[in-house]
JSON list of C-alpha atoms in Angstrom, two decimals:
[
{"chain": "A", "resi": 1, "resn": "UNK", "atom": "CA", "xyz": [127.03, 97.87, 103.68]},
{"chain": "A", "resi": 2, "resn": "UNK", "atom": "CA", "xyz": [123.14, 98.01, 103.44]},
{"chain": "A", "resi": 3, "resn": "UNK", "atom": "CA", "xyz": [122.06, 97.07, 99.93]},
{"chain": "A", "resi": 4, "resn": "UNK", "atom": "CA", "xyz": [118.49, 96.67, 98.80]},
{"chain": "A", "resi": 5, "resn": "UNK", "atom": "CA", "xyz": [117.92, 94.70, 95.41]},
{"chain": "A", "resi": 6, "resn": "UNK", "atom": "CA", "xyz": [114.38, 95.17, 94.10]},
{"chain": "A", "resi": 7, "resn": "UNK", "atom": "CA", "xyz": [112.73, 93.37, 91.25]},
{"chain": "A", "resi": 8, "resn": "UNK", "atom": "CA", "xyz": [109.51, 92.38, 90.02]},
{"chain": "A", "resi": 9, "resn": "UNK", "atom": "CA", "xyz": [108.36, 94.69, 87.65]},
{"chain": "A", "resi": 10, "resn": "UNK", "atom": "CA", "xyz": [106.80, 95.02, 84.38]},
{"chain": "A", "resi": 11, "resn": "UNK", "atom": "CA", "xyz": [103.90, 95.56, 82.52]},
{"chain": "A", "resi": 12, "resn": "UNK", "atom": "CA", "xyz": [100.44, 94.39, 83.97]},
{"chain": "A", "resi": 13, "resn": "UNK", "atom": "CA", "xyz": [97.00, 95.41, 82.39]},
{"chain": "A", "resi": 14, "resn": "UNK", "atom": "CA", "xyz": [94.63, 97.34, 83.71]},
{"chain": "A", "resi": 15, "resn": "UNK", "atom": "CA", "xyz": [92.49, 95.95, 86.81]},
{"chain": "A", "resi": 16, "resn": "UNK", "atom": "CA", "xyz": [95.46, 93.49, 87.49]},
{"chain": "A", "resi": 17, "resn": "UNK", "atom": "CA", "xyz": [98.52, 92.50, 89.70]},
{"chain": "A", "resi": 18, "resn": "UNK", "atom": "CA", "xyz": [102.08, 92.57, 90.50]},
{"chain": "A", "resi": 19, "resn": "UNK", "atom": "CA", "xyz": [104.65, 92.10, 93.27]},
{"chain": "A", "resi": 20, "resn": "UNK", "atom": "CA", "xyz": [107.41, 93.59, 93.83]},
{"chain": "A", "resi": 21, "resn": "UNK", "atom": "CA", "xyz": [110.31, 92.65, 95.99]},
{"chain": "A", "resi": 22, "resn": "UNK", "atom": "CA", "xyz": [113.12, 94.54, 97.80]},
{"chain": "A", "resi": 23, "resn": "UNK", "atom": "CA", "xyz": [115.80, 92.24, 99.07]},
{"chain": "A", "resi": 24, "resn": "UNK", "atom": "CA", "xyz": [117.55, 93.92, 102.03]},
{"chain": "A", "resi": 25, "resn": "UNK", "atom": "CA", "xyz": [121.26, 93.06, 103.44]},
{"chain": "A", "resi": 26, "resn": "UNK", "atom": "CA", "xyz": [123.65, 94.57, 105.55]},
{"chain": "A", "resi": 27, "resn": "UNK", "atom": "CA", "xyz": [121.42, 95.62, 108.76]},
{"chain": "A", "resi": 28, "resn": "UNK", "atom": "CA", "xyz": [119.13, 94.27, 111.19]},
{"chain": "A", "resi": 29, "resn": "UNK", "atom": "CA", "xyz": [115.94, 93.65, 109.05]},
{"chain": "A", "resi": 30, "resn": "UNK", "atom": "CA", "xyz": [113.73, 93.36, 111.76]},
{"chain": "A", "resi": 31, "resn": "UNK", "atom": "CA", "xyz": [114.81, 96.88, 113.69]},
{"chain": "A", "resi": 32, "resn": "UNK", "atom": "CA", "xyz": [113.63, 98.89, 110.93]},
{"chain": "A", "resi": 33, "resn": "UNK", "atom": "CA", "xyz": [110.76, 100.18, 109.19]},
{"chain": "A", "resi": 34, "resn": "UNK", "atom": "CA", "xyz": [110.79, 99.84, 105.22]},
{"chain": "A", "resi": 35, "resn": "UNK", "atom": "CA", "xyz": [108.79, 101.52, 102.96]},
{"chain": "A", "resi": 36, "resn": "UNK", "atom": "CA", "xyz": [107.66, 101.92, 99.41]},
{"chain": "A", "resi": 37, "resn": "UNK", "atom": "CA", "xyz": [107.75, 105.20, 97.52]},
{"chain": "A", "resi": 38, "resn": "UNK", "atom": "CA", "xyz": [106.89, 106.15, 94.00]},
{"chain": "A", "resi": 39, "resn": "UNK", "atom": "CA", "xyz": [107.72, 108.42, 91.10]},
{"chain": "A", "resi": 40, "resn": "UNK", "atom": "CA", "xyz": [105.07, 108.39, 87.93]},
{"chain": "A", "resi": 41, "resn": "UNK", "atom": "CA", "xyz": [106.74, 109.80, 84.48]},
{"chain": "A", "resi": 42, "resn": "UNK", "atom": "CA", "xyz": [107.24, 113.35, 84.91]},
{"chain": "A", "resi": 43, "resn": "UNK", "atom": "CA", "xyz": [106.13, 113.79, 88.15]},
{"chain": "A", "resi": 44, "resn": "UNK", "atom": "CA", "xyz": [107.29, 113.85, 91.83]},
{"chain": "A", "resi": 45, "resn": "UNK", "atom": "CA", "xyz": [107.88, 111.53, 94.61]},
{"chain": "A", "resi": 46, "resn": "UNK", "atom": "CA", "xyz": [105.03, 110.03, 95.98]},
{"chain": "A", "resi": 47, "resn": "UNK", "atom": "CA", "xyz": [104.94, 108.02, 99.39]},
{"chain": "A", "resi": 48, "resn": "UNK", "atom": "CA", "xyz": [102.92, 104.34, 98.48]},
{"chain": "A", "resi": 49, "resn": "UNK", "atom": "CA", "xyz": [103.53, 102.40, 102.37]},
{"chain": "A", "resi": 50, "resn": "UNK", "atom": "CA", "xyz": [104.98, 102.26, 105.36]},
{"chain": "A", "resi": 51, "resn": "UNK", "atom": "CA", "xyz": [105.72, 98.78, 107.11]},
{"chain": "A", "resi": 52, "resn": "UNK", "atom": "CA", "xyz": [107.00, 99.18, 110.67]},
{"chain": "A", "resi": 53, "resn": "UNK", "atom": "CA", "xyz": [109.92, 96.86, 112.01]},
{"chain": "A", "resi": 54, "resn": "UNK", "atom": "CA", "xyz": [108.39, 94.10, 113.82]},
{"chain": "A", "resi": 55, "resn": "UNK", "atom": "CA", "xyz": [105.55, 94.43, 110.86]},
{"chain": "A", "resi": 56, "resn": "UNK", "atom": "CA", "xyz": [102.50, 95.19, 113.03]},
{"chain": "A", "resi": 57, "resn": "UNK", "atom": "CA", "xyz": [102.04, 98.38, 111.92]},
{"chain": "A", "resi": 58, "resn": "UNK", "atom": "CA", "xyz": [101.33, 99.38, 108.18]},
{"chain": "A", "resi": 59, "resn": "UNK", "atom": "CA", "xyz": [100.63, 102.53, 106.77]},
{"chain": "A", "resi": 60, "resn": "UNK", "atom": "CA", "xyz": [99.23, 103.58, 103.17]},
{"chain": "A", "resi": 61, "resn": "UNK", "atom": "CA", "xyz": [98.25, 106.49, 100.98]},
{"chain": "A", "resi": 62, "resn": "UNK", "atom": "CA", "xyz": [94.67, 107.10, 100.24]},
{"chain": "A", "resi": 63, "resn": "UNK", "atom": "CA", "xyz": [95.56, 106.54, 96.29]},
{"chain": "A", "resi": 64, "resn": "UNK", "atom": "CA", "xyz": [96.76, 102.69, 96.81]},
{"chain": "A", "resi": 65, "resn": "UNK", "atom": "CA", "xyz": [94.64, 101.88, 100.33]},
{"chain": "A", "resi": 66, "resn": "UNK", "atom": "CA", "xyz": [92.77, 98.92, 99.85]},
{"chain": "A", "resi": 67, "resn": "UNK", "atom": "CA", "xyz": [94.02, 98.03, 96.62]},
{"chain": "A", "resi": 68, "resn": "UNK", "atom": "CA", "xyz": [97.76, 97.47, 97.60]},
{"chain": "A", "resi": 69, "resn": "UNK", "atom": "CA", "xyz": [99.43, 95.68, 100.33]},
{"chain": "A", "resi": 70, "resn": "UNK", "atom": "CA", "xyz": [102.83, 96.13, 102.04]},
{"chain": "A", "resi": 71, "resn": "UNK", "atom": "CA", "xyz": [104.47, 92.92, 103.71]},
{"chain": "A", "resi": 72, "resn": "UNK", "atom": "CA", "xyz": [107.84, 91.65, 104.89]},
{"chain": "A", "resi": 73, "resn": "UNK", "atom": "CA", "xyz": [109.37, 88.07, 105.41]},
{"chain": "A", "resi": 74, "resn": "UNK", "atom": "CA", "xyz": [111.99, 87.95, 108.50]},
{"chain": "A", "resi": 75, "resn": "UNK", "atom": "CA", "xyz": [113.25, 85.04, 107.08]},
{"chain": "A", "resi": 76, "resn": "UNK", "atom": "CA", "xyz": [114.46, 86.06, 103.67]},
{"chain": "A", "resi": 77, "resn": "UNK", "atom": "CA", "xyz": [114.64, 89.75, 104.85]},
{"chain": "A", "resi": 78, "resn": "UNK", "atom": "CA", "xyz": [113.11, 90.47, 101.92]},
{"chain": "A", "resi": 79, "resn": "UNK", "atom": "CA", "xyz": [109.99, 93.20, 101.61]},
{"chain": "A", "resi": 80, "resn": "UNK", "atom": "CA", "xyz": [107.23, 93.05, 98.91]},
{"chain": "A", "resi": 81, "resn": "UNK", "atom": "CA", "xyz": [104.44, 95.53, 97.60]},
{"chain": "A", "resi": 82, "resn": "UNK", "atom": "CA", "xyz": [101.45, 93.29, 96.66]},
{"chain": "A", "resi": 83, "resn": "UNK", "atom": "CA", "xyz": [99.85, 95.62, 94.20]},
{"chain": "A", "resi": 84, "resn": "UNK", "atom": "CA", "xyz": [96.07, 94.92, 92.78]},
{"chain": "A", "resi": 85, "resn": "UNK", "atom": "CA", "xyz": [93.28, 96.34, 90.61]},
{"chain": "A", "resi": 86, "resn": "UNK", "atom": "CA", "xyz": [96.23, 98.31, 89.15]},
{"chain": "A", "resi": 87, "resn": "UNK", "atom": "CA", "xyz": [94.85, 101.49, 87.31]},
{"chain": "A", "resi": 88, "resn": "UNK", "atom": "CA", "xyz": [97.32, 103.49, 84.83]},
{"chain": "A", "resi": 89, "resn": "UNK", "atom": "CA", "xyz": [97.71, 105.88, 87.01]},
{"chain": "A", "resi": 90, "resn": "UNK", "atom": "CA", "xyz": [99.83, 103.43, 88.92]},
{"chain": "A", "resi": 91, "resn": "UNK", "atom": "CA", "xyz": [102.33, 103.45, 86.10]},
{"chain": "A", "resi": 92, "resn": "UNK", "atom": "CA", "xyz": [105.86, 104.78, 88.09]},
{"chain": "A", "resi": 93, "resn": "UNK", "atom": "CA", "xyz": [109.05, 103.64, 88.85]},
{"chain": "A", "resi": 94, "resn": "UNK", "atom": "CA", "xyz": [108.69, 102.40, 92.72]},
{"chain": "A", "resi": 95, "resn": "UNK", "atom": "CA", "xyz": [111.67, 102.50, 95.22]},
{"chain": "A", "resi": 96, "resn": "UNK", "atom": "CA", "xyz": [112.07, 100.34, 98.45]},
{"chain": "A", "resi": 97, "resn": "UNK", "atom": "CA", "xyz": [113.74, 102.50, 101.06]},
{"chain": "A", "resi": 98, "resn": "UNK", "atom": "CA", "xyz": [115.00, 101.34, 104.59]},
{"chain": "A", "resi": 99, "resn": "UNK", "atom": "CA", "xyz": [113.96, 104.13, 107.28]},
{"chain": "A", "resi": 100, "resn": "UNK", "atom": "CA", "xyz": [115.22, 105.47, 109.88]},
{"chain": "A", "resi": 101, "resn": "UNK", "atom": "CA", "xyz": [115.80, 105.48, 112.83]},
{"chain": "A", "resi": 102, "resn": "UNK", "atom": "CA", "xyz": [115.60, 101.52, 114.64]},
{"chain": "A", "resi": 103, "resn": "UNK", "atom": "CA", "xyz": [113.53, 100.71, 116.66]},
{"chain": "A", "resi": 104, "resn": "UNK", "atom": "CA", "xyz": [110.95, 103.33, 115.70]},
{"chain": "A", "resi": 105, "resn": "UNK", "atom": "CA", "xyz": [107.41, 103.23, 116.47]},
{"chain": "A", "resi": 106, "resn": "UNK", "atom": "CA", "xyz": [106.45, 105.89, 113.56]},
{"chain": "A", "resi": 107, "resn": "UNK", "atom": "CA", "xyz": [107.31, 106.24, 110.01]},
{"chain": "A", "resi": 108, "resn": "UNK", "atom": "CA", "xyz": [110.83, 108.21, 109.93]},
{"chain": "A", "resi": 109, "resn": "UNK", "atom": "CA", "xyz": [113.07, 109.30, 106.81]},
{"chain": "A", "resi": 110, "resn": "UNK", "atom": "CA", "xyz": [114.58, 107.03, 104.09]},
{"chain": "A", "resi": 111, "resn": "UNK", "atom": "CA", "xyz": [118.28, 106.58, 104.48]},
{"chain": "A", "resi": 112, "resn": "UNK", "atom": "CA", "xyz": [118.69, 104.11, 101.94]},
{"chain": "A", "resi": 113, "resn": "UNK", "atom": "CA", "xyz": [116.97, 103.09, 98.97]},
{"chain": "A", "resi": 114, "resn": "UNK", "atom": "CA", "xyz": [116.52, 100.63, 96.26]},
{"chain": "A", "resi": 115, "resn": "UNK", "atom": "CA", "xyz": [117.25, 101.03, 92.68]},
{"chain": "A", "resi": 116, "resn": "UNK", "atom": "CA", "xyz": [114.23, 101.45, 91.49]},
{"chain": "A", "resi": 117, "resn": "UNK", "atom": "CA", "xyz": [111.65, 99.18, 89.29]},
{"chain": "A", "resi": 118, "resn": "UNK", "atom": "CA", "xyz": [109.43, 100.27, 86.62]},
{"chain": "A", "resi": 119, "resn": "UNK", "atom": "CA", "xyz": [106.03, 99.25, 86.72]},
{"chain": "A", "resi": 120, "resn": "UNK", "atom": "CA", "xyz": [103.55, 99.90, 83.47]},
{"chain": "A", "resi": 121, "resn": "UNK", "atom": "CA", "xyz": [100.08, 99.41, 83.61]},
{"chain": "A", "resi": 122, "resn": "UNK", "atom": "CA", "xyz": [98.64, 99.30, 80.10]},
{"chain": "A", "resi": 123, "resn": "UNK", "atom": "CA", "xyz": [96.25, 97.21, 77.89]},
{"chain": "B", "resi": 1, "resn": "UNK", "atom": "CA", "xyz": [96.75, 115.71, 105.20]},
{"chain": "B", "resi": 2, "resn": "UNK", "atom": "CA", "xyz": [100.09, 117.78, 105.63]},
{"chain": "B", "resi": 3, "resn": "UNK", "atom": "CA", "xyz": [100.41, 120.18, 102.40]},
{"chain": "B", "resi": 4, "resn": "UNK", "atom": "CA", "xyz": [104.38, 120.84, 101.35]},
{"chain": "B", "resi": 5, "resn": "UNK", "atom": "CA", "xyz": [104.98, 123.37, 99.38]},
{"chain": "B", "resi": 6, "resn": "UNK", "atom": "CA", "xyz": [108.46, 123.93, 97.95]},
{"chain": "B", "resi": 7, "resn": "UNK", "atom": "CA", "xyz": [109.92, 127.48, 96.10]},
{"chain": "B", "resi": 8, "resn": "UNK", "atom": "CA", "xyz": [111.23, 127.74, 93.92]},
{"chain": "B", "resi": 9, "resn": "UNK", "atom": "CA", "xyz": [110.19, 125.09, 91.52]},
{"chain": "B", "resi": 10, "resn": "UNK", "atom": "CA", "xyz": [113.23, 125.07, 89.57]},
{"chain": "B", "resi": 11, "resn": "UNK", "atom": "CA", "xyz": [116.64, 127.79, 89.71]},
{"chain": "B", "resi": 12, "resn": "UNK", "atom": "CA", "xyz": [119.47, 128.17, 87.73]},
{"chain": "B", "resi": 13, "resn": "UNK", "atom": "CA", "xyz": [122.75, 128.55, 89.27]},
{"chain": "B", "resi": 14, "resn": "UNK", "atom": "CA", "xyz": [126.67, 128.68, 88.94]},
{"chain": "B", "resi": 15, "resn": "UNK", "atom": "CA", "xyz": [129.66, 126.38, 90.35]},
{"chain": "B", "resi": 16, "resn": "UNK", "atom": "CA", "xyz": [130.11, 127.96, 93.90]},
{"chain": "B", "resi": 17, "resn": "UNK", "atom": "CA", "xyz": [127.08, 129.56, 93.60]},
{"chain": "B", "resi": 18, "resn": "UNK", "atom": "CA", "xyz": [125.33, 129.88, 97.58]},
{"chain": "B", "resi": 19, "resn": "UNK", "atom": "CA", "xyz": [121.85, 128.11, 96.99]},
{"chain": "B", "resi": 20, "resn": "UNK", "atom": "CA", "xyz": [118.72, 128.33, 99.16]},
{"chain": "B", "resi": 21, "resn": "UNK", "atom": "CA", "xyz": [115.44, 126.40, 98.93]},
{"chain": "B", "resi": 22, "resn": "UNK", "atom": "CA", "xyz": [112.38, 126.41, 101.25]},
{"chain": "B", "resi": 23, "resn": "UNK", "atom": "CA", "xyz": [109.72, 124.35, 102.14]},
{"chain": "B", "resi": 24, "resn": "UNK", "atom": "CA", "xyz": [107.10, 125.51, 103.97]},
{"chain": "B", "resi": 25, "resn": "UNK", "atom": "CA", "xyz": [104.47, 122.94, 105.33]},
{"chain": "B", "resi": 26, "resn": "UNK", "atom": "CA", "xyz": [100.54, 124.10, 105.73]},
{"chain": "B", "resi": 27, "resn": "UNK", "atom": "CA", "xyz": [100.94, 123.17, 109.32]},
{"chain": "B", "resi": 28, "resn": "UNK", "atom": "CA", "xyz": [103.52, 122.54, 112.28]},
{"chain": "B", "resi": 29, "resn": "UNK", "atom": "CA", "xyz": [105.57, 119.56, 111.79]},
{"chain": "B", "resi": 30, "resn": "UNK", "atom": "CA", "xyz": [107.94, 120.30, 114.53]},
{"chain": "B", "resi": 31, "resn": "UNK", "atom": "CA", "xyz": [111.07, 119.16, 113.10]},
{"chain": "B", "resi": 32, "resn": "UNK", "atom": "CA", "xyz": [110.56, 115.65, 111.64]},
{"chain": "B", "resi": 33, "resn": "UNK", "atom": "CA", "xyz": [111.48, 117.45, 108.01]},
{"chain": "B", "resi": 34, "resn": "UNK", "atom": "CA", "xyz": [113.57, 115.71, 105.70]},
{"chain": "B", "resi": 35, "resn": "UNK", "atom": "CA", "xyz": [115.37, 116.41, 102.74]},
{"chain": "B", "resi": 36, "resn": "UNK", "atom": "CA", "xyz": [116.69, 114.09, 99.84]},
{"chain": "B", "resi": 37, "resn": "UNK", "atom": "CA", "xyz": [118.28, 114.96, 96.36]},
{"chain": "B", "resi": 38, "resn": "UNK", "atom": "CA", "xyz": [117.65, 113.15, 93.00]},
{"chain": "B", "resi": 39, "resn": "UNK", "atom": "CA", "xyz": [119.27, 112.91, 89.76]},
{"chain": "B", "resi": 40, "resn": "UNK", "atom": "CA", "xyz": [117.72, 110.99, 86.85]},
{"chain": "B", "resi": 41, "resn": "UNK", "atom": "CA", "xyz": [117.75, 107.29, 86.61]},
{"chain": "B", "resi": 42, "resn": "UNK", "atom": "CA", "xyz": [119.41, 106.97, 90.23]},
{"chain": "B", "resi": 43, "resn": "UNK", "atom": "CA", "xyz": [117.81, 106.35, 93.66]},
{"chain": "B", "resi": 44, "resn": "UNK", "atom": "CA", "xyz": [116.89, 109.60, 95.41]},
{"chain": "B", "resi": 45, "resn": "UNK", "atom": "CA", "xyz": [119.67, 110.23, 98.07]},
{"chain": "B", "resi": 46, "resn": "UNK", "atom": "CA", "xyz": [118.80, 111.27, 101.72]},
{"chain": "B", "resi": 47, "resn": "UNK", "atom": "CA", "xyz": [120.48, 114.81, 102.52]},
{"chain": "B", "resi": 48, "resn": "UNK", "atom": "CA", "xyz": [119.26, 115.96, 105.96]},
{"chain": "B", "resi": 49, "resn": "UNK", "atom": "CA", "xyz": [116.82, 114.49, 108.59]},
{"chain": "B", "resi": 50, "resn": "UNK", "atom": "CA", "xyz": [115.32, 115.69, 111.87]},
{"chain": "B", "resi": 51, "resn": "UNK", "atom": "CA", "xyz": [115.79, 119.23, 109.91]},
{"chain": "B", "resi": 52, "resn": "UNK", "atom": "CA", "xyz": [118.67, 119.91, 110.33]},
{"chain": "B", "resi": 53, "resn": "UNK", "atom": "CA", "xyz": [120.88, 116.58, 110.89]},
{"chain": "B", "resi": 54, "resn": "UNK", "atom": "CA", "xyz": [123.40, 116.03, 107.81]},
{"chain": "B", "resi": 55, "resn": "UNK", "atom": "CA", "xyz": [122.47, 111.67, 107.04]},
{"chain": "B", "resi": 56, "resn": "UNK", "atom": "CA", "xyz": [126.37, 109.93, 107.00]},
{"chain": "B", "resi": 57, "resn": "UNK", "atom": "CA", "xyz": [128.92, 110.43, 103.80]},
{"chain": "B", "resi": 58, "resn": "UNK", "atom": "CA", "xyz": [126.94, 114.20, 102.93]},
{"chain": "B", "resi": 59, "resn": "UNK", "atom": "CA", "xyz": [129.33, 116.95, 102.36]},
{"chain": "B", "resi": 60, "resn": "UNK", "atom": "CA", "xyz": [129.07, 119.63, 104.75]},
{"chain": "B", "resi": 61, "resn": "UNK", "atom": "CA", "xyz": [128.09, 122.06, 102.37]},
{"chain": "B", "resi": 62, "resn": "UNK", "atom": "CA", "xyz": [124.61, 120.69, 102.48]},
{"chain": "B", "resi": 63, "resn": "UNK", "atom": "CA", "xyz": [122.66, 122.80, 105.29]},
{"chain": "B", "resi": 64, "resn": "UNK", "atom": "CA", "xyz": [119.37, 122.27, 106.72]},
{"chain": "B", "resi": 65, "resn": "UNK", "atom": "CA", "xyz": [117.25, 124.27, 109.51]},
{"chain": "B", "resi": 66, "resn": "UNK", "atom": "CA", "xyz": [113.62, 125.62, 110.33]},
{"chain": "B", "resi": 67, "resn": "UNK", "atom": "CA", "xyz": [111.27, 124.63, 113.14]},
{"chain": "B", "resi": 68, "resn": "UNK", "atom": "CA", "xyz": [107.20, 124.07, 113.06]},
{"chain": "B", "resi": 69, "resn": "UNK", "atom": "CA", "xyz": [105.90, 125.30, 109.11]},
{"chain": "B", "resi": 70, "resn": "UNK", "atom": "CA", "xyz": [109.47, 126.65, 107.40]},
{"chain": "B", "resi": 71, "resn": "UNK", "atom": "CA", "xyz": [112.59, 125.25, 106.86]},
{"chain": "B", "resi": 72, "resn": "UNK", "atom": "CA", "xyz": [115.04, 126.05, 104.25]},
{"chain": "B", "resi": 73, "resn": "UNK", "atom": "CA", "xyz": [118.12, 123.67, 103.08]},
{"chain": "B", "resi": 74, "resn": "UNK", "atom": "CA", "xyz": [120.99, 125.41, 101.69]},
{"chain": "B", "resi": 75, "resn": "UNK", "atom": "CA", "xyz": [124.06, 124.57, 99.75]},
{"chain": "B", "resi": 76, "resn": "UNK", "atom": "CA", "xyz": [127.02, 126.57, 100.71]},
{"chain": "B", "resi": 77, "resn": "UNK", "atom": "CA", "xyz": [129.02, 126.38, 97.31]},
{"chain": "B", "resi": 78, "resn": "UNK", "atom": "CA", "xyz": [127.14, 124.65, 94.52]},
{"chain": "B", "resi": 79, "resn": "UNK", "atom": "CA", "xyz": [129.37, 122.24, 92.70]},
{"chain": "B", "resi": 80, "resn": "UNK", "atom": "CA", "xyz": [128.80, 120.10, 89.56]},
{"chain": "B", "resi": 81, "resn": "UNK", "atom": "CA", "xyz": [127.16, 116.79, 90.79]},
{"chain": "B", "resi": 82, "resn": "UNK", "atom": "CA", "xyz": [125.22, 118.58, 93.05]},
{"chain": "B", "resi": 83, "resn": "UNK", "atom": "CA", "xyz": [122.56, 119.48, 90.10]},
{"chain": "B", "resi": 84, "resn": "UNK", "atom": "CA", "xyz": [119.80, 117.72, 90.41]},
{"chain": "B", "resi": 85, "resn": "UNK", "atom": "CA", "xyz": [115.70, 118.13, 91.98]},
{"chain": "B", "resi": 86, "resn": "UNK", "atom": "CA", "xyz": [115.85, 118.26, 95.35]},
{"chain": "B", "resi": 87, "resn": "UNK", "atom": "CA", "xyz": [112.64, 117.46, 97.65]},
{"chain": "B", "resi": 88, "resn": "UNK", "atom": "CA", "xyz": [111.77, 117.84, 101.34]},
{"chain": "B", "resi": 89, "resn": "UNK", "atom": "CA", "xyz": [109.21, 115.55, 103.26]},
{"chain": "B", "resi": 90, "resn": "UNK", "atom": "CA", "xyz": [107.10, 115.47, 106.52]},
{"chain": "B", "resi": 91, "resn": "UNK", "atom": "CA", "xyz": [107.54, 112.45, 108.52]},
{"chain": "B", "resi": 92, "resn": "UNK", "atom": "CA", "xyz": [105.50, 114.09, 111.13]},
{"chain": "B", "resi": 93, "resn": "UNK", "atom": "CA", "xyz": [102.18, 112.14, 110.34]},
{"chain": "B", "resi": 94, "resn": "UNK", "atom": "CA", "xyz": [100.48, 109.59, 107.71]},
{"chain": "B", "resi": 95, "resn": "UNK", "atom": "CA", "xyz": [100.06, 110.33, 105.10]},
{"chain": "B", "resi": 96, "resn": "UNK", "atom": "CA", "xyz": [103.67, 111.07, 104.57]},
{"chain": "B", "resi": 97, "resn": "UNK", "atom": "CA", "xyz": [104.09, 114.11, 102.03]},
{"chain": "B", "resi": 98, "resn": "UNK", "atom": "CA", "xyz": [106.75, 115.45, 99.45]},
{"chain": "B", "resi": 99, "resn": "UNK", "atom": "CA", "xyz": [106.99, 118.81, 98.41]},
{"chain": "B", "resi": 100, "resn": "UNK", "atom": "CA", "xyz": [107.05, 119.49, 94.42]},
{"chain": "B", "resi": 101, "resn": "UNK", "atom": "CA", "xyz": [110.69, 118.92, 94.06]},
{"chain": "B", "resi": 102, "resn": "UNK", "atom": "CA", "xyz": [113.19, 121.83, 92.94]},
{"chain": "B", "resi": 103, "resn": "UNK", "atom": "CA", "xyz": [115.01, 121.16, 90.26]},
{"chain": "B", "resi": 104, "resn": "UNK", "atom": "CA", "xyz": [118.36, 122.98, 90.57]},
{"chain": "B", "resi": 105, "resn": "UNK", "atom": "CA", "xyz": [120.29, 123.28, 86.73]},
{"chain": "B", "resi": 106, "resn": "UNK", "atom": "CA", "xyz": [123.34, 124.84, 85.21]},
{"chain": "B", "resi": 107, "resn": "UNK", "atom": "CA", "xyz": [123.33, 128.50, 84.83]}
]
């Protein structure tokens, strides 16, 4: 059964940082992409990142480029969101989501996802 | 970037109710169109990929199809725990995109 376990949240002032991590079990780690999507009170989804499988490839929306970074550990199949000069406008609850399908060399759908960690940026 | 634009933005709608929503994106995406449902305070589920592909475990009554800009997902006889906002997304190119969501309620 795949099963990804997030944590890492909280509150963070303005201008600083967080990490989140997304624990992953029950599939090949390495064979898929993994990516990070958002949802700010009230609002929509928003795609944050996209880390291919073999994690050479990383993609990112134009609202978090340069200021966030998407990385994965093979060892502890385990994915993180490094997040910096964090603005209130970052302020969402952020999902981890395995994609689909293996072996990809693009950024596919989101078959399974995380539970979901609420991140507050605030003074 | 890919613009997805979802109609309606919200519906109201009976048990067994026959429920259409479209998403139309601003341009060709061939089929790499996906759609996911989510309820409050859960992880948003995937419904359909590829377009028209029902994702493992989804009841058949879930429906997707459309080609290039529009594609429509319909649910053949609403039931209760299928209310929720439902939202379709381009995987065709970065920056990935949702459409506005449509949240479906109790008529």
């Amino acid at each position: 059964e795949v099963q990804l376990v997030q944590s890492g949240g909280g509150l963070v002032q303005p201008g600083g940082s967080l990490r989140l991590s997304c624990a992953a079990s029950g599939f090949t780690f390495s064979s898929y992409g993994m990516s990070w999507v958002r949802q700010a009170p009230g609002k929509g989804l928003e795609w944050v990142s996209t880390i291919m499988g073999s994690g050479s490839s990383a993609y990112y929306a134009d609202s978090v480029k340069g200021r966030f970074t998407v990385s994965r550990d093979k060892s502890k199949n385990t994915l993180y969101l490094q997040m910096g000069s964090m603005r209130a406008e970052d302020t969402a609850i952020y999902y981890c989501a395995k994609d689909g399908p293996p072996i990809s060399l693009r950024p596919g759908f989101s078959d399974h996802w995380g539970q979901g960690m609420l991140v507050i940026v605030s003074s | 970037d890919i613009q997805m634009t979802q109609s309606p933005s919200s519906l109201s709608a009976s048990v067994g109710d026959r429920v259409t929503i479209t998403c139309r994106a601003s341009q060709s995406i061939t089929n790499f169109l996906n759609w996911y449902q989510h309820k409050p305070g859960k992880a948003p589920k995937l419904l359909i990929y590829g377009a028209s592909s029902l994702h493992n475990g989804v009841p058949s009554r879930f429906s997707g199809s459309g080609s290039g800009t529009d594609f429509t997902l319909t649910i053949s006889s609403l039931q209760p725990e299928d209310f929720a906002t439902y939202y379709c997304q381009q995987t065709y190119s970065v920056p990935l995109t949702f459409g506005g969501g449509t949240k479906v309620e109790i008529k």
